[in-house]
mmCIF file of C-alpha atoms in Angstrom:
data_model
loop_
_atom_site.group_PDB
_atom_site.id
_atom_site.type_symbol
_atom_site.label_atom_id
_atom_site.label_comp_id
_atom_site.label_asym_id
_atom_site.label_seq_id
_atom_site.Cartn_x
_atom_site.Cartn_y
_atom_site.Cartn_z
ATOM 1 C CA ALA A 92 -133.581 187.667 -24.702
ATOM 2 C CA VAL A 93 -132.973 190.206 -27.505
ATOM 3 C CA ARG A 94 -132.485 192.924 -24.980
ATOM 4 C CA LEU A 95 -130.017 190.791 -23.124
ATOM 5 C CA LEU A 96 -128.112 190.113 -26.343
ATOM 6 C CA VAL A 97 -128.139 193.794 -27.299
ATOM 7 C CA ARG A 98 -127.029 194.715 -23.830
ATOM 8 C CA ARG A 99 -124.287 192.089 -23.846
ATOM 9 C CA SER A 100 -123.069 193.142 -27.285
ATOM 10 C CA SER A 101 -123.139 196.799 -26.189
ATOM 11 C CA ASP A 102 -121.138 195.877 -23.106
ATOM 12 C CA LEU A 103 -118.665 193.964 -25.282
ATOM 13 C CA VAL A 104 -118.390 196.850 -27.747
ATOM 14 C CA ALA A 105 -117.991 199.313 -24.863
ATOM 15 C CA PHE A 106 -115.368 197.070 -23.286
ATOM 16 C CA ALA A 107 -113.513 196.745 -26.606
ATOM 17 C CA PHE A 108 -113.726 200.490 -27.176
ATOM 18 C CA ASP A 109 -112.453 201.193 -23.618
ATOM 19 C CA SER A 110 -109.611 198.715 -24.108
ATOM 20 C CA TRP A 111 -108.691 200.302 -27.425
ATOM 21 C CA ARG A 112 -108.854 203.804 -25.920
ATOM 22 C CA ASP A 113 -106.693 202.744 -22.945
ATOM 23 C CA ALA A 114 -104.120 201.233 -25.303
ATOM 24 C CA VAL A 115 -104.027 204.424 -27.383
ATOM 25 C CA LEU A 116 -103.668 206.581 -24.265
ATOM 26 C CA ARG A 117 -100.875 204.330 -22.962
ATOM 27 C CA ARG A 118 -99.084 204.617 -26.297
ATOM 28 C CA ARG A 119 -99.441 208.361 -26.291
ATOM 29 C CA ARG A 120 -98.227 208.593 -22.722
ATOM 30 C CA SER A 121 -95.312 206.284 -23.357
ATOM 31 C CA GLY A 122 -94.558 208.183 -26.582
ATOM 32 C CA LYS A 123 -94.660 211.471 -24.715
ATOM 33 C CA LEU A 124 -92.539 210.005 -21.954
ATOM 34 C CA LEU A 125 -90.084 208.635 -24.494
ATOM 35 C CA ALA A 126 -90.047 211.980 -26.307
ATOM 36 C CA ARG A 127 -89.416 213.763 -23.000
ATOM 37 C CA MET A 128 -86.610 211.367 -22.135
ATOM 38 C CA MET A 129 -85.068 211.845 -25.575
ATOM 39 C CA ALA A 130 -85.400 215.619 -25.290
ATOM 40 C CA LEU A 131 -83.815 215.505 -21.836
ATOM 41 C CA ARG A 132 -80.918 213.395 -23.122
ATOM 42 C CA LEU A 133 -80.485 215.681 -26.104
ATOM 43 C CA SER A 134 -80.577 218.722 -23.846
ATOM 44 C CA ARG A 135 -77.962 217.227 -21.539
ATOM 45 C CA ALA A 136 -75.734 216.251 -24.450
ATOM 46 C CA TRP A 137 -76.083 219.743 -25.931
ATOM 47 C CA GLY A 138 -75.203 221.290 -22.579
ATOM 48 C CA ARG A 139 -72.105 219.097 -22.275
ATOM 49 C CA TRP A 140 -71.089 220.014 -25.834
ATOM 50 C CA VAL A 141 -71.498 223.727 -25.075
ATOM 51 C CA GLU A 142 -69.401 223.346 -21.903
ATOM 52 C CA ALA A 143 -66.699 221.437 -23.808
ATOM 53 C CA ARG A 144 -66.686 224.084 -26.550
ATOM 54 C CA ASP A 145 -66.391 226.901 -24.006
ATOM 55 C CA GLU A 146 -63.599 225.083 -22.187
ATOM 56 C CA ALA A 147 -61.752 224.448 -25.458
ATOM 57 C CA GLY A 148 -62.081 228.143 -26.331
ATOM 58 C CA ALA A 149 -60.721 229.150 -22.938
ATOM 59 C CA MET A 150 -57.803 226.737 -23.331
ATOM 60 C CA ARG A 151 -57.146 228.085 -26.835
ATOM 61 C CA ARG A 152 -57.049 231.648 -25.501
ATOM 62 C CA LEU A 153 -54.683 230.655 -22.656
ATOM 63 C CA LEU A 154 -52.432 228.845 -25.105
ATOM 64 C CA ALA A 155 -52.416 231.847 -27.428
ATOM 65 C CA ARG A 156 -51.413 234.115 -24.533
ATOM 66 C CA ALA A 157 -48.632 231.741 -23.476
ATOM 67 C CA ILE A 158 -47.330 231.481 -27.037
ATOM 68 C CA GLY A 159 -47.554 235.252 -27.355
ATOM 69 C CA ARG A 160 -45.501 235.693 -24.218
ATOM 70 C CA LEU A 161 -42.919 233.197 -25.418
ATOM 71 C CA SER A 162 -42.810 234.897 -28.805
ATOM 72 C CA ASN A 163 -42.456 238.306 -27.187
ATOM 73 C CA ASN A 164 -39.629 237.014 -25.001
ATOM 74 C CA LEU A 165 -37.960 235.462 -28.036
ATOM 75 C CA ILE A 166 -38.342 238.668 -30.041
ATOM 76 C CA ALA A 167 -37.034 240.745 -27.116
ATOM 77 C CA ALA A 168 -34.014 238.452 -26.752
ATOM 78 C CA THR A 169 -33.351 238.620 -30.485
ATOM 79 C CA VAL A 170 -33.586 242.417 -30.567
ATOM 80 C CA SER A 171 -31.364 242.662 -27.499
ATOM 81 C CA SER A 172 -28.661 240.470 -29.032
ATOM 82 C CA TRP A 173 -28.899 242.418 -32.310
ATOM 83 C CA ARG A 174 -28.469 245.694 -30.420
ATOM 84 C CA GLU A 175 -25.386 244.315 -28.668
ATOM 85 C CA TRP A 176 -23.969 243.134 -32.004
ATOM 86 C CA ALA A 177 -24.701 246.527 -33.616
ATOM 87 C CA ALA A 178 -23.032 248.370 -30.709
ATOM 88 C CA THR A 179 -19.955 246.122 -31.029
ATOM 89 C CA GLU A 180 -19.835 246.783 -34.777
ATOM 90 C CA ARG A 181 -20.051 250.545 -34.231
ATOM 91 C CA ARG A 182 -17.280 250.383 -31.627
ATOM 92 C CA GLN A 183 -15.020 248.392 -33.923
ATOM 93 C CA ARG A 184 -15.727 250.703 -36.872
ATOM 94 C CA ARG A 185 -14.889 253.728 -34.727
ATOM 95 C CA LEU A 186 -11.635 252.089 -33.549
ATOM 96 C CA LEU A 187 -10.653 251.223 -37.118
ATOM 97 C CA CYS A 188 -11.413 254.762 -38.252
ATOM 98 C CA ASN A 189 -9.239 256.109 -35.422
ATOM 99 C CA VAL A 190 -6.407 253.739 -36.361
ATOM 100 C CA ALA A 191 -6.711 254.695 -40.047
ATOM 101 C CA THR A 192 -6.735 258.384 -39.138
ATOM 102 C CA ARG A 193 -3.631 258.005 -36.965
ATOM 103 C CA PHE A 194 -1.903 256.002 -39.642
ATOM 104 C CA GLY A 195 -2.767 258.646 -42.212
ATOM 105 C CA GLN A 196 -1.635 261.413 -39.902
ATOM 106 C CA GLN A 197 1.661 259.620 -39.239
ATOM 107 C CA ARG A 198 2.279 259.161 -42.970
ATOM 108 C CA MET A 199 1.334 262.768 -43.618
ATOM 109 C CA SER A 200 3.568 263.914 -40.779
ATOM 110 C CA GLY A 201 6.427 261.790 -42.113
ATOM 111 C CA ALA A 202 5.860 263.166 -45.642
ATOM 112 C CA VAL A 203 5.798 266.756 -44.385
ATOM 113 C CA ALA A 204 8.951 266.145 -42.340
ATOM 114 C CA ARG A 205 10.660 264.643 -45.376
ATOM 115 C CA TRP A 206 9.522 267.536 -47.570
ATOM 116 C CA ARG A 207 10.877 270.017 -45.057
ATOM 117 C CA GLU A 208 14.208 268.255 -45.022
ATOM 118 C CA VAL A 209 14.425 268.209 -48.777
ATOM 119 C CA SER A 210 13.111 271.743 -49.308
ATOM 120 C CA ASN A 211 15.215 273.403 -46.648
ATOM 121 C CA PRO A 212 18.852 272.501 -47.215
ATOM 122 C CA ARG A 213 20.006 274.527 -44.263
ATOM 123 C CA ARG A 214 18.368 272.352 -41.699
ATOM 124 C CA ARG A 215 20.520 269.415 -42.550
#
């Protein structure tokens, strides 16, 4: 009877130990599985973030190029209009100088003609 009790208690202890061990293994497995799932989700999220960052960088570079082109076109148009304005100014200055020179020459010519008339009484 003692042997039967010892055997039964050993079987119960062994059964309890096996149950406890199975529960611990299940927890570990489910913890590992959960950790793997979390790592997989984190990895996917990180990959999506990296893709979004790369795409945003590419868009930023394209936008910078487009703005650069617009700026270059704007600068070129501004320089072109300034050159036209400067050429017009030079032309007008040259014309005014020519007019002033002619006017001066006419006055000088008139003064010389008058002086000749006054200084040479015979020509009258």
